[in-house]
Coordinates of C-alpha atoms and ligand atoms in Angstrom, one line a residue:
X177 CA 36.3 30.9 -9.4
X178 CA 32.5 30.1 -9.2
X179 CA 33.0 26.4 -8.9
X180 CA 35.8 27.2 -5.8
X181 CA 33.9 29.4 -4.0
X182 CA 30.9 26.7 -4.0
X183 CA 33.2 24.3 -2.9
X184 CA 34.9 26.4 0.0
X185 CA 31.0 27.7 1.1
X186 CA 30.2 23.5 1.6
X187 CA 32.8 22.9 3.0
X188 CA 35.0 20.9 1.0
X189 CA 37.8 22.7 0.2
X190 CA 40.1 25.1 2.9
X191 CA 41.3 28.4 1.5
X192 CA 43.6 30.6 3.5
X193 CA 44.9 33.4 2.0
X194 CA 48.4 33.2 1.4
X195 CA 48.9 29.2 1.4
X196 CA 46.3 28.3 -1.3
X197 CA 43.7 25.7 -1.3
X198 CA 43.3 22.4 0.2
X199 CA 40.8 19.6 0.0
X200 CA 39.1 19.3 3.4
X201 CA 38.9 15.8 4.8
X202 CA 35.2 15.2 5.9
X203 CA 33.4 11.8 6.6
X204 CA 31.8 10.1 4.1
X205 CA 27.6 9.7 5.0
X206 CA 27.3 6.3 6.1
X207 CA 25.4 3.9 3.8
X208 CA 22.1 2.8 4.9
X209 CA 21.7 0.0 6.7
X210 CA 19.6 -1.9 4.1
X211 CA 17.1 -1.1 1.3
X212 CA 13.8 -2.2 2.0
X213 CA 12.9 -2.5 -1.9
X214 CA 15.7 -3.6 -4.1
X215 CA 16.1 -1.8 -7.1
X216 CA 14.2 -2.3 -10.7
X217 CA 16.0 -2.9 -13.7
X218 CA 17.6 -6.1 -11.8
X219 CA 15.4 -8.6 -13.4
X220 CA 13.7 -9.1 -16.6
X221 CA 10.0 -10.3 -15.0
X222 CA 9.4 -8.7 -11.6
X223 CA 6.6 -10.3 -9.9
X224 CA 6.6 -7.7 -6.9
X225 CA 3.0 -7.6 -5.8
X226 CA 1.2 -3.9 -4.9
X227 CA 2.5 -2.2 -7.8
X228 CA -0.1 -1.0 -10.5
X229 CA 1.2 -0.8 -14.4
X230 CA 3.3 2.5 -13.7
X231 CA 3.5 2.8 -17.1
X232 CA -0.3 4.1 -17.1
X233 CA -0.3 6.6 -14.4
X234 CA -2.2 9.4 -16.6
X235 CA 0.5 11.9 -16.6
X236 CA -1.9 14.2 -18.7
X237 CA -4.7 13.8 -16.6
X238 CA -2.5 15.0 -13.8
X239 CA -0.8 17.7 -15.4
X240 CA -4.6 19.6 -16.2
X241 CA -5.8 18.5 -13.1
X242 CA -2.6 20.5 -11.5
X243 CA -3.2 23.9 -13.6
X244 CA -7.0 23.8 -13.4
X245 CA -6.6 23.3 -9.5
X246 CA -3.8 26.0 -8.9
X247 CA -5.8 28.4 -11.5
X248 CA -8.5 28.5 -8.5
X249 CA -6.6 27.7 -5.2
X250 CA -6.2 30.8 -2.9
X251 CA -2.5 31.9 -2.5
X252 CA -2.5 30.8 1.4
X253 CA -3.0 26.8 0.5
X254 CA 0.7 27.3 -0.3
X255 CA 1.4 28.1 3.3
X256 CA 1.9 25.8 6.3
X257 CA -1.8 24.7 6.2
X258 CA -3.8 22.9 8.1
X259 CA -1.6 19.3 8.8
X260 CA -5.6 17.5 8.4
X261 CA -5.3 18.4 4.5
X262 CA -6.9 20.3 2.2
X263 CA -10.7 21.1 2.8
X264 CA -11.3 20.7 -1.1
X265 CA -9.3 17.5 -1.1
X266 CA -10.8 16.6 2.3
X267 CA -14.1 16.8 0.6
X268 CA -13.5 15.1 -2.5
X269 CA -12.2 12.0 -1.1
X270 CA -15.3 11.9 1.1
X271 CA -17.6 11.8 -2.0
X272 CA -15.7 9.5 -3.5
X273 CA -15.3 7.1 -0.4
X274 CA -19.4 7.5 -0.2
X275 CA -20.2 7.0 -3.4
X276 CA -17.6 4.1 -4.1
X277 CA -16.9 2.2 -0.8
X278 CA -19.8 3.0 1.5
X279 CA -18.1 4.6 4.1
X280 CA -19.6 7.3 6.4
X281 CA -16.9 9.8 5.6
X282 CA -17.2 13.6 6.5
X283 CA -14.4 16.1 5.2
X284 CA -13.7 16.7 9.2
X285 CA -13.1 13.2 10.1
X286 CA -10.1 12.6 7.3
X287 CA -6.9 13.0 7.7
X288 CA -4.9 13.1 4.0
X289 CA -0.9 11.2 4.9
X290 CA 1.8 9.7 2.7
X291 CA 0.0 6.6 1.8
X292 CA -1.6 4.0 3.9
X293 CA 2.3 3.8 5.7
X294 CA 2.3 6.3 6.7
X295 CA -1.2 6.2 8.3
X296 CA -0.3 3.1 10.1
X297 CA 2.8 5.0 12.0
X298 CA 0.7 7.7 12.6
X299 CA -1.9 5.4 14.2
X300 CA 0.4 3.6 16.5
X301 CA 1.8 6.4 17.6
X302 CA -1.1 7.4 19.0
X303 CA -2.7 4.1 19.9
X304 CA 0.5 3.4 22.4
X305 CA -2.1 2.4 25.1
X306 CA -3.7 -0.2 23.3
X307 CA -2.6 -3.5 22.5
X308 CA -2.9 -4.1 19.2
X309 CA -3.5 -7.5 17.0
X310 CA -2.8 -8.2 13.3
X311 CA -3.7 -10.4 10.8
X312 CA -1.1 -13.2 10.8
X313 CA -0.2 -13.3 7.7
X314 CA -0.5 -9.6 7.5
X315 CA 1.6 -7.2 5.0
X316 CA 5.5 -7.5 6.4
X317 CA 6.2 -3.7 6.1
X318 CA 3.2 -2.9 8.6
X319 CA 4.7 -5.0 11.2
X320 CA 8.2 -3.7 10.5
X321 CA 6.5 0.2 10.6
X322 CA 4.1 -1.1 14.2
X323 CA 7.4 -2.3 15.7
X324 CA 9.3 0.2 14.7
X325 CA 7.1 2.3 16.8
X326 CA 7.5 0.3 19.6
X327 CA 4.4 -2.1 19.2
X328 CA 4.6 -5.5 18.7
X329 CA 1.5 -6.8 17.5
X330 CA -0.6 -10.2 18.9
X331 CA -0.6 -12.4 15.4
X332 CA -4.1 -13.3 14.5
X333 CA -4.7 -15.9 12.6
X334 CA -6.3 -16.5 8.5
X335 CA -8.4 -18.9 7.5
X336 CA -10.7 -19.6 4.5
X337 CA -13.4 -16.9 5.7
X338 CA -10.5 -14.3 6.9
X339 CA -8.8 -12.7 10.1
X340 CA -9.8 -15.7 13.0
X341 CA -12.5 -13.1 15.4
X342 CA -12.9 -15.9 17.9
X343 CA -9.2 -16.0 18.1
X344 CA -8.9 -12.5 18.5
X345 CA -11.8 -12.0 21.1
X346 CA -9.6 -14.8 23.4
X347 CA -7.2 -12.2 23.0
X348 CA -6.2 -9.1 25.3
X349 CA -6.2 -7.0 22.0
X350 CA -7.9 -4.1 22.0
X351 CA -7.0 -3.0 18.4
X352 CA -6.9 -4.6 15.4
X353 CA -4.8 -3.9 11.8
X354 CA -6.9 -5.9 9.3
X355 CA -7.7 -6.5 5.4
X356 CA -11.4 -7.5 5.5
X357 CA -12.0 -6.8 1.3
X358 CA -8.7 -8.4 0.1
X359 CA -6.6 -10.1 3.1
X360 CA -3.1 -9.2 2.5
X361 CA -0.6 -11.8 1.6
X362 CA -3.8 -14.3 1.0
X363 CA -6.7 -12.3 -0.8
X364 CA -9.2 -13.8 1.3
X365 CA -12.1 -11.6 1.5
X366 CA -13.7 -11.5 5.1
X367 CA -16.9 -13.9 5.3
X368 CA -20.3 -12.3 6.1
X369 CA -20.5 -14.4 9.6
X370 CA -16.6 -12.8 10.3
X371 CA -17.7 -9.4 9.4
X372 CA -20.8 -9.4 11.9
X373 CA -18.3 -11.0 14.7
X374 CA -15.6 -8.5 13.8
X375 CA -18.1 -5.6 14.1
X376 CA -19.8 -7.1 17.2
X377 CA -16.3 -7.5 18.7
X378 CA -15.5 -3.8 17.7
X379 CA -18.4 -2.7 19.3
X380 CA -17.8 -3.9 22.5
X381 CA -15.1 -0.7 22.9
X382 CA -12.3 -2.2 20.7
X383 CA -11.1 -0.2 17.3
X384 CA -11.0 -2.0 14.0
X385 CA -8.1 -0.1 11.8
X386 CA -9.7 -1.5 8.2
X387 CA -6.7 -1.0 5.5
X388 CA -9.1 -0.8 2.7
X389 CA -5.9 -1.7 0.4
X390 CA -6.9 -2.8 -2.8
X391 CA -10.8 -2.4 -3.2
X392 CA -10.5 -0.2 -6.2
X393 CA -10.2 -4.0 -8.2
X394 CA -12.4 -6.9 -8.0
X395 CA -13.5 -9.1 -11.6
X396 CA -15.6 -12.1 -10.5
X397 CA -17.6 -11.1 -7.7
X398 CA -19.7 -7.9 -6.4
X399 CA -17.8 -5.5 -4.2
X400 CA -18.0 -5.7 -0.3
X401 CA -18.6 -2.6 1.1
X402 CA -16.3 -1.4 4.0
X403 CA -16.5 -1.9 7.4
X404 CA -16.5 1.6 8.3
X405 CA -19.9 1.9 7.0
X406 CA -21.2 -0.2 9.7
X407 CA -19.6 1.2 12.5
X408 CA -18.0 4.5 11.8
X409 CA -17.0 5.3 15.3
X410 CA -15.4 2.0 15.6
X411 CA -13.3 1.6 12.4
X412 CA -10.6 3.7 11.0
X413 CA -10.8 3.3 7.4
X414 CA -7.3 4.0 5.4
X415 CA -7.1 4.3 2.0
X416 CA -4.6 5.5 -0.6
X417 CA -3.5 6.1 -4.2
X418 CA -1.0 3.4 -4.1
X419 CA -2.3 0.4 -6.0
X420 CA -4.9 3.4 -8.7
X421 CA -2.4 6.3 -9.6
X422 CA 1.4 5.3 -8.2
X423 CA 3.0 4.3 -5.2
X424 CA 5.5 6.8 -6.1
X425 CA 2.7 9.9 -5.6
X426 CA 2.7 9.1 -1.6
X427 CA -0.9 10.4 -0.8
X428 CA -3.7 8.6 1.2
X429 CA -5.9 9.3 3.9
X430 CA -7.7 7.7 7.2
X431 CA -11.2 8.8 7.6
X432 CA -11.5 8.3 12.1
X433 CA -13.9 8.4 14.9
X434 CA -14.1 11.6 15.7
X435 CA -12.2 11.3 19.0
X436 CA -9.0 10.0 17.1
X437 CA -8.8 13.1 14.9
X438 CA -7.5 15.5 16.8
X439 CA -4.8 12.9 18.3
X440 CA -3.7 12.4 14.6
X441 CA -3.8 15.4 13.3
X442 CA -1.4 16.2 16.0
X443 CA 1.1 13.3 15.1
X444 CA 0.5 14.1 11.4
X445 CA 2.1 17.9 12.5
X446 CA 4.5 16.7 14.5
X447 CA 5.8 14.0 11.6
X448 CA 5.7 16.8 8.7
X449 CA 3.6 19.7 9.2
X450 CA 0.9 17.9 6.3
X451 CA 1.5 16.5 3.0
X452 CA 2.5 18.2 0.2
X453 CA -0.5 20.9 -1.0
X454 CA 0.5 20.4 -4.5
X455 CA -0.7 16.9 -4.7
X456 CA -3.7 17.7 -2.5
X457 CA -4.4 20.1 -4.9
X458 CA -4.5 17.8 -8.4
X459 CA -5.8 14.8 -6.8
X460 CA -9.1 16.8 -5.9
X461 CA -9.1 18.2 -8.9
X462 CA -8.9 14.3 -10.7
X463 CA -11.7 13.1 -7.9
X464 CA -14.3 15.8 -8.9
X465 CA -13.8 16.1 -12.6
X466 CA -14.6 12.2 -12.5
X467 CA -10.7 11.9 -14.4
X468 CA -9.8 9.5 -11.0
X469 CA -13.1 7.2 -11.9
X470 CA -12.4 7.0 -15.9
X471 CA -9.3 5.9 -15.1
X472 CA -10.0 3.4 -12.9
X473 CA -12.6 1.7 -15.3
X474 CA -10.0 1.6 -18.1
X475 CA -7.3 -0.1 -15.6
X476 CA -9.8 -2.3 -14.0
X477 CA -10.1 -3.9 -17.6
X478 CA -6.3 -4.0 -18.5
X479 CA -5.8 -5.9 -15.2
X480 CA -8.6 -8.1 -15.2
X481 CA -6.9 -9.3 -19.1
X482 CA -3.8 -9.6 -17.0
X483 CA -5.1 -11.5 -14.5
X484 CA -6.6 -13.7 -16.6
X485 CA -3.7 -14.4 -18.6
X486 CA -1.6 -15.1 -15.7
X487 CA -4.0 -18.0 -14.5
X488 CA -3.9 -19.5 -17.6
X489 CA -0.1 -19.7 -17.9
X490 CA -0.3 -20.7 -14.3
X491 CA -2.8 -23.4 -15.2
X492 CA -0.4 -24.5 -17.8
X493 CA 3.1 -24.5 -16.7
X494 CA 2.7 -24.5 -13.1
X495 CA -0.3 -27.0 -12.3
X496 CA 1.1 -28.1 -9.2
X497 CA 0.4 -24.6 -7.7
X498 CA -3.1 -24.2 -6.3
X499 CA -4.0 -20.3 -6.4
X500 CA -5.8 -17.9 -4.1
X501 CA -7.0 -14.4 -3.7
X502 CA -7.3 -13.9 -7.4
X503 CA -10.7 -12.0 -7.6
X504 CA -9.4 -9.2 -6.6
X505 CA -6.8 -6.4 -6.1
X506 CA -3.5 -6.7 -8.5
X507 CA -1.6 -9.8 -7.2
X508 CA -2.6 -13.1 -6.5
X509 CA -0.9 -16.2 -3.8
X510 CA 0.2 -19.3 -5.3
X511 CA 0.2 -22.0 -2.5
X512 CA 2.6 -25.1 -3.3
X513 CA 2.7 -28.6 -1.9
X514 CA 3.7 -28.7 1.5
X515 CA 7.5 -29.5 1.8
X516 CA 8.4 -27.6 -1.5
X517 CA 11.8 -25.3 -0.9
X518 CA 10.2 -22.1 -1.1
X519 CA 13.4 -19.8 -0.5
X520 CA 15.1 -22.2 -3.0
X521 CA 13.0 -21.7 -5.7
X522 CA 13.0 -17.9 -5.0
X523 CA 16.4 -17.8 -4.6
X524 CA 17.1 -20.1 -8.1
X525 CA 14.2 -17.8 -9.7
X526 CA 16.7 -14.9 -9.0
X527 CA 19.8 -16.2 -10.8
X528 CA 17.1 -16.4 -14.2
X529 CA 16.3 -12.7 -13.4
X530 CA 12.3 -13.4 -12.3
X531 CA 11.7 -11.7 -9.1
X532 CA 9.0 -13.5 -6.5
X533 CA 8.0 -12.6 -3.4
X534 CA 7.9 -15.8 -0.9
X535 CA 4.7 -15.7 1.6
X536 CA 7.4 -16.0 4.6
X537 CA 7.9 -12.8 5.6
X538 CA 4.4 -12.2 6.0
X539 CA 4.4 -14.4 8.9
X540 CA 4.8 -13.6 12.6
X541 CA 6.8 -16.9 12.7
X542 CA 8.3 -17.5 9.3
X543 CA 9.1 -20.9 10.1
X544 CA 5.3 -21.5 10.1
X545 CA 4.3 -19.9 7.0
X546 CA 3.0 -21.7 4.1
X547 CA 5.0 -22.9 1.0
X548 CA 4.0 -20.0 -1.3
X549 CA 4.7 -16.6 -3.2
X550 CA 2.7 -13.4 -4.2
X551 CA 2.8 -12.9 -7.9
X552 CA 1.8 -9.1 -8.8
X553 CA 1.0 -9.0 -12.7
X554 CA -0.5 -5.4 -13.1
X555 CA 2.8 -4.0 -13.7
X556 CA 3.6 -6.7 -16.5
X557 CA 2.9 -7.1 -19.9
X558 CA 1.5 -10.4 -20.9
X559 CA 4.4 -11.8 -22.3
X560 CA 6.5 -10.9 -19.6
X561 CA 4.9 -13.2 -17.2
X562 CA 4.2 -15.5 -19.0
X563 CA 8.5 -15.9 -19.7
X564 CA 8.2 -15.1 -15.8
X565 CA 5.9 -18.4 -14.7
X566 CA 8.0 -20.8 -17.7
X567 CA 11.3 -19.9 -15.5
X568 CA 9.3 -20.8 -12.5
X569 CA 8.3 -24.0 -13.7
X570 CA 11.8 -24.8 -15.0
X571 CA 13.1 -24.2 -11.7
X572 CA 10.2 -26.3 -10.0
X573 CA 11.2 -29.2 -12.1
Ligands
LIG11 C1 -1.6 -4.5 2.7 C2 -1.2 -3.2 2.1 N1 -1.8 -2.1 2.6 C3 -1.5 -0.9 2.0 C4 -0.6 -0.8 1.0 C5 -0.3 0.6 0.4 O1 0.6 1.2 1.2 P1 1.0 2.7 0.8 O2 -0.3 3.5 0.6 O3 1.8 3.2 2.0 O4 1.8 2.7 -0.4 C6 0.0 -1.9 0.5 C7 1.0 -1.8 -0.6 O5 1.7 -2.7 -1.0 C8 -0.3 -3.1 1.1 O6 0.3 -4.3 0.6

């Protein structure tokens, strides 16, 4: 009876008394159009770069960081705050951004979002005005998310010191989406001469969003500090807890000029009303009992192995490959001869269940992209990708 009444109250069965029960007809949702990530569990060695080892995230870390924070939060954080964030949580990721980045963060000038995605929609919806340049190769998704929002960014160009500022100052940008500590697709890290001409160029009334991706990891040489730290009312910094905790967990933050924070926050309101306070709530907690740092250090280690590992296999099997960007962040590029069948050897990788990401699609013009692939290792175990890069090689041969 329980089980018809549910059905009748949703709507898929008719009753009318006296001529029983029916099945309604009602349209099936429609599918998605297309998944923007495939699914895991299709291939043995999944080379997708931007993931950390998932297996790590420190559940019980999390878990007391949850109960000590809700033991002390006051019951209205569990109303429709504030869409900025937090204030605690506001406040912790601006020590931690001090004390680890360099950035001139106050609690008032952050914004907490779903991830650095969701900070780039929110930007560009409220950046409509501008024009606004990319790097070029730049991360795929952001262009999909900038167009999406109905900008079309001017490709910038990468070379060996980083995003091309001559190129962009010949342009009629007034914005630009860049990757100064670990360029992504190439892991270029922005000269010292760019960095002066990027902040000069900023200064000269342009905006510099700095997606401050994957900072939290660098092995062979000293950190760069961020931009923002140079010119704070010039840069919007965006961060998140994609590449330390999980992508999954959805929280990061954009610490603005102070003229951009009310804008956002508005968008942020409008797009959800804030994120979600439980999260806020741990990931303060984690930040200011230091759990988020001791963390941090043990993965830096685990991947830094991995990364090591993976150059050596690469050295071995795959000598043809010359590779870049490896000093930091958790994937490296692997650049190929010129001429080699890129979407071929992806596509053949495939069929022995090893996933690789080709460079293309980072490109504004995929026909001009260079013959290469993004190998992320921190989700794999050593033996994985090493079985990964041997199936490579196979196929290369
Ligand atoms: C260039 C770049 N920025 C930012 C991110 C993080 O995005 P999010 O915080 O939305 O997960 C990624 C993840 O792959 C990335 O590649």
């Amino acid at each position: 009876m329980d089980a018809y009444s549910q059905l009748t109250a949703e709507g898929f069965l008719l009753s009318r008394h006296g001529s029983g029960t029916r099945v309604a007809t009602v349209d099936a949702a429609s599918a998605p159009e297309h998944d923007l990530r495939e699914a895991p569990g299709q291939f043995d060695v999944d080379f997708a770069p931007g993931s950390p080892d998932l297996s790590s995230f420190p559940r019980h870390l999390w878990l007391r960081a949850l109960r000590q924070g809700l033991a002390e939060i006051e019951s209205h954080a569990f109303g429709y705050v504030a869409p900025q964030g937090l204030q605690t949580t506001r406040a912790a990721v601006a020590d931690y951004l001090r004390r680890t980045r360099g950035v001139l963060a106050e609690p008032q000038h952050i914004v907490l979002c779903s991830g650095a995605t969701q900070a780039i929609a929110l930007l560009a919806s409220v950046l409509a005005d501008q024009t606004l340049a990319m790097e070029d190769p730049g991360f795929w998704l952001h262009r999909m998310v900038l167009r999406h929002n109905g900008i079309d960014p001017v490709p910038v160009p990468i070379d060996d010191d980083g995003l091309d500022v001559a190129a962009l100052s010949d342009s009629d940008a007034t914005a630009v989406l860049s990757t100064p500590a670990h360029q992504s697709p190439t892991g270029v890290v922005l000269s010292p001469a760019r960095r002066t001409a990027l902040m000069q160029w900023a200064r000269a009334d342009h905006l510099v969003i700095e997606d401050d991706y994957d900072a939290e990891y660098r092995y062979d040489r000293a950190p760069v500090g961020a931009l923002q730290g140079i010119a704070p009312d010039r840069v919007v910094y965006v961060g998140s807890t994609s590449k330390t905790l999980a992508p999954g967990l959805r929280i990061g933050w954009m610490v603005l000029p102070a003229q951009l924070v009310g804008p956002v926050t508005w968008s942020k309101g409008l797009a959800d009303t804030g994120s979600s306070v439980m999260d806020q709530i741990a990931f303060a907690k984690l930040l200011t009992t230091g759990g988020y740092d001791r963390h941090l250090r043990q993965m830096r280690r685990r991947y830094l192995a991995r990364r090591n590992a993976l150059l050596r296999a690469l050295a071995r099997y795959l000598p043809e490959a010359t590779v870049l960007g490896a000093a930091a962040g958790v994937h490296l590029t692997v650049r190929f001869p010129d001429g080699c069948p890129v979407a071929d050897l992806v596509r053949r990788a495939a069929e022995m269940r090893v996933r690789v990401e080709p460079l293309a699609p980072c490109y504004a013009d995929e026909a001009a992209a260079l013959p290469g692939l993004m190998l992320g290792y921190a989700n794999l175990s050593e033996s994985q990708f090493v079985g990964g890069v041997r199936v490579l090689a196979r196929v290369m041969r």
